[in-house]
Amino acid sequence: MGGLGYMPHHAQLSGSDHFVVVLGVENDRVRMHDPEGYPYAALPTAEFLRAWKADRVRYAQVPYTMRTGFRQVRHPAREEMIARTLAVVRTNLAADPGGPDQYGGPRAFRLPAADLRGAVAKRLAGHLTYFAFPLAARRSHDAAAFLREGGRVAAAGLFERKARCFGEAQYAAVQERWEDTAGLLESVADLEDGLIHALSPA
């Protein structure tokens, strides 16, 4: 994202991954739709290639990742898709790669909470307020709706509480109330523990 010069704060987003839909190449620029809120964005081809290479995204496995030529091979019912997804949700929530670059499960929230109780780097603050917290709130809200549709009402309620915590953390972080922000992340970690339990097989 640090290479997407049409974003006002792109320099603060260096190292973050992203995706766009390329509409075409027009002379020396690439035209794209960016779901971050930039329809028909244009970027000089050289800048687009630098961003697409993703050499600052530490977990990128290869440069120039592209997905294209999609085709539907099955037409499962929505109920089947939800059931298949629910079968792996708990496993994914509990998974913890163990570091040092990637963490999961409740620990993925407790570690940054501890960091926020020290000196908070400007880059971390920018990442949380411009990207991580708004996205986490949206995704938690969407997950709650999905789980509710799948009949997992208790888990849906926990995800809705996570969404609220992230929404509160957004304000606290913008106001640089880092102790409050850390406390909210610890609440999210506790909710994550509850989710793992709530999604255990009956």
Short mmCIF file of C-alpha atoms in Angstrom, two decimals:
data_model
loop_
_atom_site.label_atom_id
_atom_site.label_comp_id
_atom_site.label_asym_id
_atom_site.label_seq_id
_atom_site.Cartn_x
_atom_site.Cartn_y
_atom_site.Cartn_z
CA MET A 1 0.00 0.00 0.00
CA GLY A 2 2.98 2.26 0.50
CA GLY A 3 3.42 2.43 -3.27
CA LEU A 4 -0.16 3.48 -4.08
CA GLY A 5 0.45 7.19 -4.53
CA TYR A 6 -3.22 8.13 -4.98
CA MET A 7 -3.81 7.36 -1.27
CA PRO A 8 -3.22 10.49 0.82
CA HIS A 9 -1.42 8.56 3.57
CA HIS A 10 0.24 5.87 1.48
CA ALA A 11 3.69 6.49 2.95
CA GLN A 12 2.40 5.46 6.37
CA LEU A 13 1.06 2.19 4.97
CA SER A 14 4.34 0.81 3.67
CA GLY A 15 4.59 -2.93 4.23
CA SER A 16 0.82 -3.51 4.29
CA ASP A 17 -0.67 -5.83 1.69
CA HIS A 18 -3.67 -4.91 -0.44
CA PHE A 19 -5.52 -5.88 -3.59
CA VAL A 20 -6.96 -3.96 -6.51
CA VAL A 21 -8.83 -4.86 -9.69
CA VAL A 22 -6.96 -3.67 -12.77
CA LEU A 23 -9.24 -2.35 -15.50
CA GLY A 24 -6.59 -1.71 -18.11
CA VAL A 25 -3.28 -0.14 -19.07
CA GLU A 26 -3.55 3.27 -20.71
CA ASN A 27 -0.28 4.46 -22.23
CA ASP A 28 2.02 4.94 -19.22
CA ARG A 29 -0.53 4.37 -16.45
CA VAL A 30 -2.58 1.57 -14.93
CA ARG A 31 -6.29 2.15 -14.30
CA MET A 32 -7.88 0.24 -11.41
CA HIS A 33 -10.69 -0.01 -8.92
CA ASP A 34 -9.38 0.04 -5.34
CA PRO A 35 -11.87 -1.24 -2.72
CA GLU A 36 -10.35 1.11 -0.15
CA GLY A 37 -12.57 3.76 -1.75
CA TYR A 38 -10.76 4.79 -4.93
CA PRO A 39 -12.73 3.86 -8.05
CA TYR A 40 -10.99 4.39 -11.40
CA ALA A 41 -7.70 5.20 -9.68
CA ALA A 42 -4.74 5.80 -12.01
CA LEU A 43 -1.09 5.16 -11.24
CA PRO A 44 2.00 5.52 -13.44
CA THR A 45 3.00 2.05 -14.64
CA ALA A 46 6.45 2.19 -13.01
CA GLU A 47 4.90 3.05 -9.63
CA PHE A 48 2.29 0.34 -10.03
CA LEU A 49 4.98 -2.24 -10.73
CA ARG A 50 6.94 -1.18 -7.65
CA ALA A 51 3.84 -1.52 -5.48
CA TRP A 52 2.82 -4.82 -7.10
CA LYS A 53 6.25 -6.32 -6.48
CA ALA A 54 5.40 -6.18 -2.75
CA ASP A 55 9.02 -6.44 -1.66
CA ARG A 56 8.21 -4.65 1.61
CA VAL A 57 5.45 -7.12 2.52
CA ARG A 58 7.43 -9.51 4.68
CA TYR A 59 5.06 -12.45 4.32
CA ALA A 60 4.63 -12.19 0.54
CA GLN A 61 5.81 -15.48 -0.94
CA VAL A 62 6.35 -14.29 -4.50
CA PRO A 63 6.34 -10.89 -6.25
CA TYR A 64 3.64 -9.82 -8.71
CA THR A 65 0.83 -11.99 -7.35
CA MET A 66 -2.09 -12.05 -9.77
CA ARG A 67 -5.37 -13.90 -9.81
CA THR A 68 -7.36 -14.05 -13.02
CA GLY A 69 -9.47 -16.29 -15.21
CA PHE A 70 -11.89 -17.30 -12.48
CA ARG A 71 -14.54 -19.86 -13.39
CA GLN A 72 -17.20 -21.47 -11.27
CA VAL A 73 -16.97 -25.26 -11.23
CA ARG A 74 -19.61 -26.03 -8.58
CA HIS A 75 -22.91 -24.46 -7.55
CA PRO A 76 -23.32 -25.40 -3.88
CA ALA A 77 -26.30 -24.17 -1.93
CA ARG A 78 -25.63 -21.32 0.49
CA GLU A 79 -26.42 -23.62 3.41
CA GLU A 80 -23.70 -26.03 2.27
CA MET A 81 -21.14 -23.23 1.91
CA ILE A 82 -21.90 -21.98 5.43
CA ALA A 83 -21.68 -25.48 6.91
CA ARG A 84 -18.33 -26.18 5.21
CA THR A 85 -16.92 -22.88 6.42
CA LEU A 86 -18.15 -23.33 9.99
CA ALA A 87 -16.29 -26.64 10.11
CA VAL A 88 -12.92 -24.84 9.93
CA VAL A 89 -13.68 -21.56 11.71
CA ARG A 90 -12.65 -22.76 15.18
CA THR A 91 -9.43 -24.31 13.86
CA ASN A 92 -8.48 -21.07 12.15
CA LEU A 93 -9.32 -18.96 15.22
CA ALA A 94 -7.17 -21.12 17.50
CA ALA A 95 -4.22 -21.48 15.12
CA ASP A 96 -1.02 -19.80 16.29
CA PRO A 97 2.02 -20.00 13.96
CA GLY A 98 4.14 -19.17 17.01
CA GLY A 99 6.11 -16.20 15.70
CA PRO A 100 8.39 -14.47 15.38
CA ASP A 101 6.61 -12.70 12.51
CA GLN A 102 3.15 -14.28 12.63
CA TYR A 103 0.94 -15.01 15.60
CA GLY A 104 -2.64 -16.19 15.97
CA GLY A 105 -5.33 -16.90 18.51
CA PRO A 106 -5.71 -14.80 21.66
CA ARG A 107 -1.94 -14.22 21.83
CA ALA A 108 -2.14 -12.19 18.60
CA PHE A 109 -4.05 -9.55 20.61
CA ARG A 110 -2.22 -9.80 23.92
CA LEU A 111 1.20 -9.15 22.38
CA PRO A 112 0.31 -5.80 20.77
CA ALA A 113 -1.60 -4.84 23.93
CA ALA A 114 1.67 -5.20 25.83
CA ASP A 115 3.48 -3.15 23.16
CA LEU A 116 0.97 -0.32 23.51
CA ARG A 117 1.90 0.05 27.16
CA GLY A 118 5.39 1.18 26.11
CA ALA A 119 6.55 3.81 23.66
CA VAL A 120 4.19 3.63 20.68
CA ALA A 121 5.90 4.09 17.33
CA LYS A 122 4.25 6.50 14.89
CA ARG A 123 4.13 3.80 12.23
CA LEU A 124 2.27 1.40 14.55
CA ALA A 125 -0.19 4.12 15.54
CA GLY A 126 -0.84 4.90 11.87
CA HIS A 127 -1.31 1.24 10.99
CA LEU A 128 -3.83 0.75 13.77
CA THR A 129 -5.89 3.88 13.15
CA TYR A 130 -5.85 3.99 9.35
CA PHE A 131 -6.08 0.27 8.67
CA ALA A 132 -6.18 -2.41 11.36
CA PHE A 133 -8.92 -1.17 13.70
CA PRO A 134 -11.45 -0.04 11.05
CA LEU A 135 -10.91 -3.26 9.10
CA ALA A 136 -11.15 -5.46 12.20
CA ALA A 137 -14.42 -3.80 13.22
CA ARG A 138 -15.94 -4.35 9.77
CA ARG A 139 -14.77 -7.95 9.52
CA SER A 140 -15.96 -8.79 13.02
CA HIS A 141 -19.38 -7.34 12.23
CA ASP A 142 -19.55 -9.36 9.00
CA ALA A 143 -18.44 -12.51 10.85
CA ALA A 144 -21.22 -12.00 13.38
CA ALA A 145 -23.82 -11.85 10.60
CA PHE A 146 -22.34 -14.97 8.99
CA LEU A 147 -22.36 -16.95 12.24
CA ARG A 148 -25.88 -15.84 13.03
CA GLU A 149 -27.03 -17.11 9.64
CA GLY A 150 -25.24 -20.38 10.37
CA GLY A 151 -27.14 -20.82 13.63
CA ARG A 152 -24.17 -20.07 15.93
CA VAL A 153 -25.90 -17.31 17.87
CA ALA A 154 -23.59 -17.28 20.91
CA ALA A 155 -20.48 -17.02 18.74
CA ALA A 156 -22.16 -14.28 16.67
CA GLY A 157 -22.72 -12.28 19.85
CA LEU A 158 -19.04 -12.58 20.77
CA PHE A 159 -17.99 -11.34 17.33
CA GLU A 160 -20.34 -8.40 17.66
CA ARG A 161 -18.68 -7.56 20.98
CA LYS A 162 -15.30 -7.78 19.24
CA ALA A 163 -16.53 -5.30 16.62
CA ARG A 164 -17.57 -2.90 19.37
CA CYS A 165 -14.17 -3.21 21.07
CA PHE A 166 -12.38 -2.41 17.83
CA GLY A 167 -14.69 0.57 17.29
CA GLU A 168 -13.85 1.90 20.75
CA ALA A 169 -10.15 1.18 20.22
CA GLN A 170 -10.22 3.35 17.08
CA TYR A 171 -11.18 6.42 19.10
CA ALA A 172 -8.80 5.64 21.95
CA ALA A 173 -5.88 5.18 19.55
CA VAL A 174 -6.58 8.39 17.61
CA GLN A 175 -6.64 10.20 20.96
CA GLU A 176 -3.37 8.44 21.89
CA ARG A 177 -4.97 6.92 24.97
CA TRP A 178 -2.75 3.88 24.69
CA GLU A 179 -3.57 2.36 28.08
CA ASP A 180 -7.26 2.30 27.12
CA THR A 181 -6.38 0.91 23.70
CA ALA A 182 -4.31 -1.86 25.28
CA GLY A 183 -7.17 -2.73 27.63
CA LEU A 184 -9.58 -3.04 24.72
CA LEU A 185 -7.18 -5.37 22.88
CA GLU A 186 -6.99 -7.52 25.99
CA SER A 187 -10.79 -7.64 26.02
CA VAL A 188 -10.65 -8.81 22.40
CA ALA A 189 -8.19 -11.54 23.42
CA ASP A 190 -10.63 -12.72 26.11
CA LEU A 191 -13.45 -12.72 23.56
CA GLU A 192 -11.24 -14.77 21.23
CA ASP A 193 -10.84 -17.36 24.01
CA GLY A 194 -14.62 -17.39 24.37
CA LEU A 195 -15.09 -17.83 20.62
CA ILE A 196 -12.79 -20.84 20.50
CA HIS A 197 -14.88 -22.42 23.27
CA ALA A 198 -18.23 -21.37 21.73
CA LEU A 199 -17.31 -22.88 18.37
CA SER A 200 -16.17 -26.22 19.81
CA PRO A 201 -18.03 -29.23 18.40
CA ALA A 202 -21.22 -29.93 20.32
#
